[in-house]
Amino acid sequence: MCCPVQLAQTLRSRQVHRPSRRFLLANGWRRHPLSLAAAWLAAISTSALAQTAAEPVGLTPDQQTIISKLAKPSDAGNVQYAGAPTEPIGAEIRLPFRGKFITLIRTGIVTQKDGSVTWQGKVEETGERAVLMVWGNALLTGYFAYKGTVFTVESLGGGVHAYAEMDRRMLPDDHPPAASRDSVPAPNADEESEPAPAPAEPAVAPFADADRQALEAKAVTIDVMLLYTARAAKHYIRDPSDLLALSIEETNQTLKNSGLGNINLRLVHSQLIDYDASEDDHFTHLYTMVDGLGPFKDVKRLRDEKRADIVGLIIDNPTGCGLSTRIGPDSDQAFFIVHHACAAVTMSIAHEIGHILGARHDRFVDDNDSPHAYGHGYVNGGKWRDLMSYKQGCGGCARIPYWSNPRIMYNGEPTGTAAADNARLILELAERVSQFR
């Protein structure tokens, strides 16, 4: 590999936990940290919302002016604009959508330290998932799935919302082919059009209640630093630092879903880095960062300064959704990369952090029992798969925001077995990772 070069002068940074920008909102809000899922206005399919160019429909001249000023040029070409909800945000939200209204039903809320609220819910008509960021009683940003397609929504202020569509069928595979070179098996994406027979599981000693309860009593915080490239940032109307915050919060929610609420990820820093990851494979880009080459020359120093246990890089390279260095790496290799469009839509940030914690894929694609036989993902027939599982084992079924855990139920069925219990593994190994820095 080439010799290191000077860190690009254009590299800029800021602390994500602070409010990041001003908005021209009608009720006088001044600042807030827009947090949005990583689907944020990514343009990877032809929009079902915009039939031609993304022209505002039914908006006032003042609202059109807001759009022209705030919507920076980007690759998010599948965008359409509409009015904001006219009613306060509560247990239900009615969003203007495709010339009608769509109703979202709240299932839970999480209040952040800055006063914003992560609003979790589902689409009333279909039961599909919705995640929004709310300030006061008004919607700021978020996304929801509708009939198999993810739609993102962003407040531009002045009663204007921007909508965009992301076709989940166009997303890359969970791992690129390069993953097979680094202890994380990558199966053929075209294999298993139908659910395969369940593989045999080894005998595993039960997880003693006393041991589990002792681990659950420990509060564990893992600090994360995320870098992103300029090419990845071009896909979003606003600064992607904000969407990364919600991606981390969504990962925290998956931990809570799976009885791991004592473990918390904290985004301590995000930063734009002058690096082009559009060519070559994920393996090359990952180890360019790990080895501190080129614009990554000062990343290890920055990591020490921010005391980040884990470092991730968000790139624009659709050869795969993401890649980590290995299963359960030591501190010096606690790095991962994720393609921008997968960051939260497929929960790839959670998936790659899972590998760093020590979690493996499901047994359909990975029969390695290191470091522990129970550290595998879980596939429930052709119904659904957990965060660490591949679609090959279930014929392309949906991924649910849960870690394998036989003690936690999803739609009345356990989310794991004694030999597929990544929740147990994470409880046992999370503290180790939290001490990397």
GROMACS .gro file of C-alpha atoms in nm:
model
  437
    1MET     CA    1   0.000   0.000   0.000
    2CYS     CA    2   0.110   0.359  -0.054
    3CYS     CA    3   0.271   0.578   0.206
    4PRO     CA    4   0.058   0.800   0.434
    5VAL     CA    5  -0.018   1.154   0.314
    6GLN     CA    6  -0.119   1.466   0.502
    7LEU     CA    7  -0.469   1.479   0.647
    8ALA     CA    8  -0.690   1.672   0.404
    9GLN     CA    9  -0.733   2.037   0.497
   10THR     CA   10  -1.100   2.015   0.407
   11LEU     CA   11  -1.166   1.764   0.682
   12ARG     CA   12  -1.413   1.912   0.925
   13SER     CA   13  -1.562   1.788   1.251
   14ARG     CA   14  -1.810   1.858   1.526
   15GLN     CA   15  -1.959   1.690   1.832
   16VAL     CA   16  -2.284   1.519   1.739
   17HIS     CA   17  -2.445   1.556   2.079
   18ARG     CA   18  -2.469   1.932   2.029
   19PRO     CA   19  -2.744   2.100   1.824
   20SER     CA   20  -2.611   2.136   1.473
   21ARG     CA   21  -2.800   2.388   1.265
   22ARG     CA   22  -3.067   2.655   1.248
   23PHE     CA   23  -3.405   2.608   1.089
   24LEU     CA   24  -3.662   2.859   0.967
   25LEU     CA   25  -3.951   2.708   1.154
   26ALA     CA   26  -4.273   2.900   1.193
   27ASN     CA   27  -4.301   2.863   1.570
   28GLY     CA   28  -3.958   3.005   1.646
   29TRP     CA   29  -3.754   2.694   1.724
   30ARG     CA   30  -3.392   2.795   1.692
   31ARG     CA   31  -3.172   2.492   1.702
   32HIS     CA   32  -3.199   2.114   1.710
   33PRO     CA   33  -2.988   1.817   1.605
   34LEU     CA   34  -3.180   1.665   1.314
   35SER     CA   35  -3.149   1.292   1.368
   36LEU     CA   36  -3.257   1.073   1.081
   37ALA     CA   37  -3.236   0.711   0.981
   38ALA     CA   38  -2.965   0.626   0.733
   39ALA     CA   39  -3.220   0.595   0.460
   40TRP     CA   40  -3.213   0.975   0.449
   41LEU     CA   41  -3.323   1.070   0.104
   42ALA     CA   42  -3.090   0.821  -0.063
   43ALA     CA   43  -3.150   0.797  -0.438
   44ILE     CA   44  -3.114   0.435  -0.536
   45SER     CA   45  -3.440   0.368  -0.722
   46THR     CA   46  -3.695   0.534  -0.941
   47SER     CA   47  -3.936   0.721  -0.721
   48ALA     CA   48  -4.298   0.624  -0.693
   49LEU     CA   49  -4.358   0.966  -0.543
   50ALA     CA   50  -4.210   1.192  -0.811
   51GLN     CA   51  -4.322   1.120  -1.166
   52THR     CA   52  -4.074   1.363  -1.320
   53ALA     CA   53  -3.850   1.622  -1.159
   54ALA     CA   54  -3.912   1.679  -0.790
   55GLU     CA   55  -4.129   1.988  -0.817
   56PRO     CA   56  -4.328   2.116  -0.517
   57VAL     CA   57  -4.699   2.046  -0.543
   58GLY     CA   58  -4.962   2.265  -0.379
   59LEU     CA   59  -4.711   2.482  -0.194
   60THR     CA   60  -4.711   2.856  -0.145
   61PRO     CA   61  -4.440   3.081  -0.299
   62ASP     CA   62  -4.287   3.125   0.046
   63GLN     CA   63  -4.269   2.749   0.092
   64GLN     CA   64  -4.110   2.705  -0.249
   65THR     CA   65  -3.849   2.962  -0.148
   66ILE     CA   66  -3.770   2.757   0.162
   67ILE     CA   67  -3.715   2.453  -0.057
   68SER     CA   68  -3.478   2.636  -0.290
   69LYS     CA   69  -3.275   2.772   0.002
   70LEU     CA   70  -3.256   2.467   0.227
   71ALA     CA   71  -3.253   2.172  -0.012
   72LYS     CA   72  -2.889   2.166  -0.119
   73PRO     CA   73  -2.796   1.995  -0.446
   74SER     CA   74  -2.752   1.622  -0.389
   75ASP     CA   75  -2.796   1.284  -0.549
   76ALA     CA   76  -3.132   1.247  -0.376
   77GLY     CA   77  -3.327   1.295  -0.696
   78ASN     CA   78  -3.635   1.097  -0.591
   79VAL     CA   79  -3.774   1.374  -0.370
   80GLN     CA   80  -4.118   1.530  -0.360
   81TYR     CA   81  -4.243   1.809  -0.134
   82ALA     CA   82  -4.568   1.838   0.060
   83GLY     CA   83  -4.719   2.024   0.351
   84ALA     CA   84  -4.649   1.930   0.711
   85PRO     CA   85  -4.907   1.767   0.940
   86THR     CA   86  -5.153   2.026   1.064
   87GLU     CA   87  -5.220   1.856   1.397
   88PRO     CA   88  -4.985   1.823   1.698
   89ILE     CA   89  -4.782   1.505   1.722
   90GLY     CA   90  -4.933   1.262   1.970
   91ALA     CA   91  -5.032   0.898   1.981
   92GLU     CA   92  -5.121   0.923   1.611
   93ILE     CA   93  -4.970   1.116   1.320
   94ARG     CA   94  -5.150   1.186   0.992
   95LEU     CA   95  -4.901   1.263   0.717
   96PRO     CA   96  -4.991   1.409   0.377
   97PHE     CA   97  -4.883   1.129   0.143
   98ARG     CA   98  -4.947   1.057  -0.226
   99GLY     CA   99  -5.239   1.294  -0.239
  100LYS     CA  100  -5.403   1.148   0.073
  101PHE     CA  101  -5.311   1.092   0.437
  102ILE     CA  102  -5.128   0.801   0.596
  103THR     CA  103  -5.172   0.737   0.969
  104LEU     CA  104  -4.888   0.628   1.196
  105ILE     CA  105  -4.965   0.479   1.540
  106ARG     CA  106  -4.720   0.531   1.825
  107THR     CA  107  -4.578   0.223   1.998
  108GLY     CA  108  -4.310   0.392   2.210
  109ILE     CA  109  -4.107   0.706   2.269
  110VAL     CA  110  -3.753   0.778   2.390
  111THR     CA  111  -3.665   1.127   2.517
  112GLN     CA  112  -3.312   1.240   2.433
  113LYS     CA  113  -3.092   1.458   2.652
  114ASP     CA  114  -3.140   1.759   2.421
  115GLY     CA  115  -3.520   1.744   2.462
  116SER     CA  116  -3.595   1.585   2.126
  117VAL     CA  117  -3.801   1.265   2.116
  118THR     CA  118  -3.749   0.949   1.913
  119TRP     CA  119  -4.105   0.852   1.821
  120GLN     CA  120  -4.149   0.483   1.737
  121GLY     CA  121  -4.458   0.347   1.574
  122LYS     CA  122  -4.619   0.160   1.288
  123VAL     CA  123  -4.832   0.231   0.983
  124GLU     CA  124  -5.195   0.179   1.078
  125GLU     CA  125  -5.288   0.027   0.742
  126THR     CA  126  -5.005  -0.225   0.711
  127GLY     CA  127  -4.838  -0.257   1.053
  128GLU     CA  128  -4.500  -0.165   0.906
  129ARG     CA  129  -4.236   0.018   1.109
  130ALA     CA  130  -4.198   0.395   1.154
  131VAL     CA  131  -3.927   0.596   1.335
  132LEU     CA  132  -3.953   0.975   1.368
  133MET     CA  133  -3.768   1.255   1.544
  134VAL     CA  134  -4.002   1.499   1.716
  135TRP     CA  135  -3.937   1.836   1.878
  136GLY     CA  136  -4.212   1.980   2.092
  137ASN     CA  137  -4.531   1.868   1.921
  138ALA     CA  138  -4.405   1.876   1.563
  139LEU     CA  139  -4.239   1.625   1.333
  140LEU     CA  140  -3.883   1.705   1.226
  141THR     CA  141  -3.751   1.398   1.046
  142GLY     CA  142  -3.794   1.024   1.017
  143TYR     CA  143  -3.892   0.735   0.798
  144PHE     CA  144  -4.161   0.473   0.761
  145ALA     CA  145  -4.214   0.160   0.554
  146TYR     CA  146  -4.525   0.129   0.339
  147LYS     CA  147  -4.610  -0.183   0.138
  148GLY     CA  148  -4.247  -0.295   0.129
  149THR     CA  149  -4.089   0.040   0.043
  150VAL     CA  150  -3.913   0.278   0.282
  151PHE     CA  151  -4.011   0.646   0.267
  152THR     CA  152  -3.815   0.918   0.442
  153VAL     CA  153  -3.966   1.248   0.552
  154GLU     CA  154  -3.777   1.563   0.652
  155SER     CA  155  -3.904   1.898   0.776
  156LEU     CA  156  -3.760   2.189   0.580
  157GLY     CA  157  -3.940   2.445   0.800
  158GLY     CA  158  -4.225   2.676   0.711
  159GLY     CA  159  -4.474   2.390   0.691
  160VAL     CA  160  -4.278   2.203   0.419
  161HIS     CA  161  -4.178   1.838   0.424
  162ALA     CA  162  -3.954   1.655   0.179
  163TYR     CA  163  -4.037   1.290   0.100
  164ALA     CA  164  -3.819   1.034  -0.075
  165GLU     CA  165  -3.845   0.666  -0.157
  166MET     CA  166  -3.594   0.388  -0.112
  167ASP     CA  167  -3.657   0.048  -0.267
  168ARG     CA  168  -3.520  -0.209  -0.023
  169ARG     CA  169  -3.492  -0.461  -0.308
  170MET     CA  170  -3.217  -0.242  -0.457
  171LEU     CA  171  -2.996  -0.255  -0.148
  172PRO     CA  172  -2.673  -0.458  -0.169
  173ASP     CA  173  -2.614  -0.784   0.015
  174ASP     CA  174  -2.531  -0.782   0.386
  175HIS     CA  175  -2.158  -0.837   0.327
  176PRO     CA  176  -1.946  -0.795   0.012
  177PRO     CA  177  -1.760  -1.094  -0.135
  178ALA     CA  178  -1.445  -0.964   0.035
  179ALA     CA  179  -1.595  -1.066   0.369
  180SER     CA  180  -1.506  -1.428   0.297
  181ARG     CA  181  -1.140  -1.328   0.328
  182ASP     CA  182  -1.176  -1.215   0.684
  183SER     CA  183  -1.351  -1.470   0.902
  184VAL     CA  184  -1.702  -1.341   0.825
  185PRO     CA  185  -1.853  -1.585   0.573
  186ALA     CA  186  -2.032  -1.430   0.275
  187PRO     CA  187  -2.267  -1.676   0.103
  188ASN     CA  188  -2.373  -1.657  -0.258
  189ALA     CA  189  -2.650  -1.396  -0.275
  190ASP     CA  190  -2.839  -1.604  -0.531
  191GLU     CA  191  -2.857  -1.918  -0.318
  192GLU     CA  192  -3.166  -2.044  -0.136
  193SER     CA  193  -3.473  -1.906  -0.305
  194GLU     CA  194  -3.675  -2.116  -0.062
  195PRO     CA  195  -3.623  -2.161   0.314
  196ALA     CA  196  -3.362  -2.430   0.380
  197PRO     CA  197  -3.394  -2.707   0.641
  198ALA     CA  198  -3.280  -2.588   0.981
  199PRO     CA  199  -2.919  -2.689   1.052
  200ALA     CA  200  -2.837  -2.905   1.353
  201GLU     CA  201  -2.748  -2.720   1.671
  202PRO     CA  202  -2.490  -2.827   1.929
  203ALA     CA  203  -2.580  -2.893   2.290
  204VAL     CA  204  -2.531  -2.577   2.496
  205ALA     CA  205  -2.535  -2.546   2.874
  206PRO     CA  206  -2.825  -2.331   2.999
  207PHE     CA  207  -2.768  -1.965   3.079
  208ALA     CA  208  -2.806  -1.957   3.456
  209ASP     CA  209  -3.052  -1.696   3.580
  210ALA     CA  210  -2.813  -1.576   3.850
  211ASP     CA  211  -2.536  -1.518   3.594
  212ARG     CA  212  -2.775  -1.339   3.358
  213GLN     CA  213  -2.915  -1.115   3.629
  214ALA     CA  214  -2.568  -1.019   3.750
  215LEU     CA  215  -2.469  -0.915   3.398
  216GLU     CA  216  -2.795  -0.725   3.342
  217ALA     CA  217  -2.728  -0.526   3.658
  218LYS     CA  218  -2.413  -0.373   3.505
  219ALA     CA  219  -2.452  -0.047   3.313
  220VAL     CA  220  -2.225  -0.063   3.008
  221THR     CA  221  -2.158   0.228   2.769
  222ILE     CA  222  -1.975   0.174   2.440
  223ASP     CA  223  -1.851   0.492   2.270
  224VAL     CA  224  -1.865   0.509   1.891
  225MET     CA  225  -1.698   0.747   1.644
  226LEU     CA  226  -1.832   0.762   1.288
  227LEU     CA  227  -1.658   0.907   0.984
  228TYR     CA  228  -1.826   0.963   0.648
  229THR     CA  229  -1.705   1.041   0.298
  230ALA     CA  230  -1.807   1.334   0.080
  231ARG     CA  231  -1.957   1.098  -0.180
  232ALA     CA  232  -2.180   0.946   0.086
  233ALA     CA  233  -2.283   1.292   0.209
  234LYS     CA  234  -2.392   1.395  -0.145
  235HIS     CA  235  -2.685   1.156  -0.125
  236TYR     CA  236  -2.855   1.358   0.148
  237ILE     CA  237  -3.023   1.694   0.154
  238ARG     CA  238  -2.876   1.772   0.496
  239ASP     CA  239  -2.556   1.697   0.682
  240PRO     CA  240  -2.535   1.319   0.736
  241SER     CA  241  -2.388   1.365   1.083
  242ASP     CA  242  -2.746   1.405   1.202
  243LEU     CA  243  -2.875   1.082   1.051
  244LEU     CA  244  -2.594   0.890   1.216
  245ALA     CA  245  -2.723   0.988   1.559
  246LEU     CA  246  -3.058   0.821   1.494
  247SER     CA  247  -2.885   0.514   1.351
  248ILE     CA  248  -2.707   0.474   1.684
  249GLU     CA  249  -3.032   0.531   1.875
  250GLU     CA  250  -3.200   0.265   1.662
  251THR     CA  251  -2.922   0.025   1.755
  252ASN     CA  252  -2.984   0.108   2.120
  253GLN     CA  253  -3.351   0.028   2.066
  254THR     CA  254  -3.263  -0.316   1.927
  255LEU     CA  255  -3.069  -0.382   2.246
  256LYS     CA  256  -3.370  -0.281   2.457
  257ASN     CA  257  -3.596  -0.502   2.243
  258SER     CA  258  -3.377  -0.798   2.329
  259GLY     CA  259  -3.348  -0.751   2.704
  260LEU     CA  260  -3.013  -0.570   2.680
  261GLY     CA  261  -3.125  -0.231   2.805
  262ASN     CA  262  -2.827  -0.205   3.039
  263ILE     CA  263  -2.598  -0.173   2.732
  264ASN     CA  264  -2.588   0.163   2.558
  265LEU     CA  265  -2.405   0.294   2.251
  266ARG     CA  266  -2.301   0.659   2.262
  267LEU     CA  267  -2.206   0.854   1.950
  268VAL     CA  268  -1.918   1.068   2.074
  269HIS     CA  269  -1.802   1.216   1.744
  270SER     CA  270  -1.871   1.226   1.370
  271GLN     CA  271  -1.656   1.374   1.096
  272LEU     CA  272  -1.631   1.424   0.723
  273ILE     CA  273  -1.313   1.279   0.577
  274ASP     CA  274  -1.166   1.350   0.233
  275TYR     CA  275  -1.158   0.994   0.100
  276ASP     CA  276  -1.309   0.839  -0.213
  277ALA     CA  277  -1.435   0.487  -0.148
  278SER     CA  278  -1.626   0.444  -0.474
  279GLU     CA  279  -1.362   0.215  -0.629
  280ASP     CA  280  -1.207  -0.107  -0.498
  281ASP     CA  281  -1.376  -0.333  -0.244
  282HIS     CA  282  -1.489  -0.291   0.115
  283PHE     CA  283  -1.196  -0.495   0.246
  284THR     CA  284  -0.948  -0.249   0.092
  285HIS     CA  285  -1.126   0.056   0.232
  286LEU     CA  286  -1.167  -0.100   0.576
  287TYR     CA  287  -0.799  -0.176   0.614
  288THR     CA  288  -0.693   0.157   0.466
  289MET     CA  289  -0.868   0.304   0.769
  290VAL     CA  290  -0.741   0.044   1.016
  291ASP     CA  291  -0.382   0.089   0.897
  292GLY     CA  292  -0.405   0.469   0.914
  293LEU     CA  293  -0.314   0.530   0.550
  294GLY     CA  294  -0.369   0.849   0.351
  295PRO     CA  295  -0.639   1.072   0.499
  296PHE     CA  296  -0.680   0.823   0.787
  297LYS     CA  297  -0.331   0.907   0.914
  298ASP     CA  298  -0.465   1.088   1.222
  299VAL     CA  299  -0.770   0.871   1.289
  300LYS     CA  300  -0.608   0.671   1.569
  301ARG     CA  301  -0.504   0.993   1.743
  302LEU     CA  302  -0.858   1.129   1.700
  303ARG     CA  303  -1.001   0.804   1.833
  304ASP     CA  304  -0.787   0.831   2.144
  305GLU     CA  305  -0.887   1.195   2.188
  306LYS     CA  306  -1.260   1.112   2.166
  307ARG     CA  307  -1.213   0.788   2.364
  308ALA     CA  308  -1.406   0.593   2.102
  309ASP     CA  309  -1.424   0.219   2.164
  310ILE     CA  310  -1.541   0.152   1.808
  311VAL     CA  311  -1.481   0.346   1.484
  312GLY     CA  312  -1.702   0.323   1.174
  313LEU     CA  313  -1.683   0.470   0.825
  314ILE     CA  314  -1.992   0.547   0.612
  315ILE     CA  315  -1.911   0.520   0.240
  316ASP     CA  316  -2.075   0.520  -0.103
  317ASN     CA  317  -1.986   0.177  -0.237
  318PRO     CA  318  -2.278  -0.061  -0.305
  319THR     CA  319  -2.071  -0.378  -0.341
  320GLY     CA  320  -2.210  -0.473   0.000
  321CYS     CA  321  -2.390  -0.327   0.300
  322GLY     CA  322  -2.097  -0.343   0.539
  323LEU     CA  323  -1.791  -0.515   0.676
  324SER     CA  324  -1.611  -0.535   1.010
  325THR     CA  325  -1.255  -0.648   1.063
  326ARG     CA  326  -1.341  -0.978   1.229
  327ILE     CA  327  -1.553  -1.149   1.495
  328GLY     CA  328  -1.464  -1.008   1.838
  329PRO     CA  329  -1.149  -0.815   1.743
  330ASP     CA  330  -0.904  -0.661   1.985
  331SER     CA  331  -0.910  -0.287   2.045
  332ASP     CA  332  -0.670  -0.202   1.762
  333GLN     CA  333  -0.906  -0.355   1.506
  334ALA     CA  334  -1.246  -0.244   1.636
  335PHE     CA  335  -1.338  -0.084   1.302
  336PHE     CA  336  -1.617  -0.130   1.047
  337ILE     CA  337  -1.753   0.026   0.727
  338VAL     CA  338  -2.113   0.056   0.604
  339HIS     CA  339  -2.262   0.163   0.271
  340HIS     CA  340  -2.465   0.477   0.338
  341ALA     CA  341  -2.800   0.341   0.216
  342CYS     CA  342  -2.779   0.043   0.453
  343ALA     CA  343  -2.687   0.235   0.767
  344ALA     CA  344  -3.030   0.207   0.927
  345VAL     CA  345  -3.270   0.070   0.666
  346THR     CA  346  -3.112  -0.275   0.703
  347MET     CA  347  -2.968  -0.191   1.046
  348SER     CA  348  -2.618  -0.256   0.912
  349ILE     CA  349  -2.449  -0.039   1.174
  350ALA     CA  350  -2.602  -0.261   1.442
  351HIS     CA  351  -2.500  -0.572   1.246
  352GLU     CA  352  -2.135  -0.469   1.210
  353ILE     CA  353  -2.109  -0.357   1.573
  354GLY     CA  354  -2.254  -0.698   1.659
  355HIS     CA  355  -1.955  -0.864   1.490
  356ILE     CA  356  -1.716  -0.646   1.691
  357LEU     CA  357  -1.895  -0.752   2.008
  358GLY     CA  358  -1.843  -1.115   1.904
  359ALA     CA  359  -2.176  -1.209   1.743
  360ARG     CA  360  -2.183  -1.443   1.443
  361HIS     CA  361  -2.428  -1.500   1.158
  362ASP     CA  362  -2.695  -1.770   1.163
  363ARG     CA  363  -2.594  -2.135   1.121
  364PHE     CA  364  -2.731  -2.155   0.768
  365VAL     CA  365  -2.426  -1.958   0.653
  366ASP     CA  366  -2.181  -1.986   0.945
  367ASP     CA  367  -2.119  -2.302   1.150
  368ASN     CA  368  -1.812  -2.166   1.331
  369ASP     CA  369  -1.863  -2.182   1.708
  370SER     CA  370  -1.591  -1.935   1.811
  371PRO     CA  371  -1.587  -1.761   2.053
  372HIS     CA  372  -1.900  -1.939   2.188
  373ALA     CA  373  -2.133  -2.198   2.038
  374TYR     CA  374  -2.441  -1.994   2.132
  375GLY     CA  375  -2.318  -1.675   1.962
  376HIS     CA  376  -2.524  -1.712   1.644
  377GLY     CA  377  -2.811  -1.534   1.478
  378TYR     CA  378  -3.156  -1.693   1.451
  379VAL     CA  379  -3.385  -1.760   1.154
  380ASN     CA  380  -3.752  -1.845   1.218
  381GLY     CA  381  -3.842  -2.063   0.920
  382GLY     CA  382  -3.959  -1.843   0.634
  383LYS     CA  383  -4.112  -1.581   0.866
  384TRP     CA  384  -3.828  -1.357   0.981
  385ARG     CA  385  -3.460  -1.340   1.075
  386ASP     CA  386  -3.276  -1.149   1.346
  387LEU     CA  387  -3.013  -0.875   1.313
  388MET     CA  388  -2.718  -1.108   1.253
  389SER     CA  389  -2.887  -1.344   1.007
  390TYR     CA  390  -2.874  -1.365   0.629
  391LYS     CA  391  -3.175  -1.385   0.402
  392GLN     CA  392  -3.050  -1.710   0.243
  393GLY     CA  393  -3.171  -1.917   0.537
  394CYS     CA  394  -3.534  -1.809   0.500
  395GLY     CA  395  -3.585  -1.740   0.131
  396GLY     CA  396  -3.551  -1.365   0.164
  397CYS     CA  397  -3.763  -1.301   0.475
  398ALA     CA  398  -3.759  -0.968   0.662
  399ARG     CA  399  -3.501  -0.875   0.924
  400ILE     CA  400  -3.648  -0.779   1.262
  401PRO     CA  401  -3.481  -0.537   1.509
  402TYR     CA  402  -3.393  -0.808   1.760
  403TRP     CA  403  -3.083  -1.002   1.862
  404SER     CA  404  -3.124  -1.378   1.898
  405ASN     CA  405  -3.256  -1.451   2.247
  406PRO     CA  406  -3.470  -1.751   2.351
  407ARG     CA  407  -3.601  -1.552   2.649
  408ILE     CA  408  -3.759  -1.277   2.434
  409MET     CA  409  -4.069  -1.325   2.221
  410TYR     CA  410  -4.162  -1.169   1.887
  411ASN     CA  411  -4.523  -1.214   1.771
  412GLY     CA  412  -4.561  -1.493   2.025
  413GLU     CA  413  -4.250  -1.688   1.923
  414PRO     CA  414  -3.903  -1.699   2.079
  415THR     CA  415  -3.633  -1.503   1.900
  416GLY     CA  416  -3.364  -1.765   1.955
  417THR     CA  417  -3.261  -2.097   2.105
  418ALA     CA  418  -3.001  -2.206   2.357
  419ALA     CA  419  -2.758  -2.241   2.063
  420ALA     CA  420  -2.866  -1.913   1.901
  421ASP     CA  421  -2.838  -1.660   2.182
  422ASN     CA  422  -2.638  -1.355   2.079
  423ALA     CA  423  -2.805  -1.163   2.362
  424ARG     CA  424  -2.622  -1.388   2.609
  425LEU     CA  425  -2.294  -1.337   2.425
  426ILE     CA  426  -2.338  -0.958   2.417
  427LEU     CA  427  -2.417  -0.950   2.788
  428GLU     CA  428  -2.095  -1.139   2.854
  429LEU     CA  429  -1.866  -0.946   2.616
  430ALA     CA  430  -1.998  -0.589   2.594
  431GLU     CA  431  -1.801  -0.470   2.897
  432ARG     CA  432  -1.479  -0.584   2.732
  433VAL     CA  433  -1.546  -0.364   2.428
  434SER     CA  434  -1.648  -0.070   2.647
  435GLN     CA  435  -1.294  -0.071   2.789
  436PHE     CA  436  -1.116  -0.036   2.453
  437ARG     CA  437  -1.063   0.335   2.517
   0.00000   0.00000   0.00000
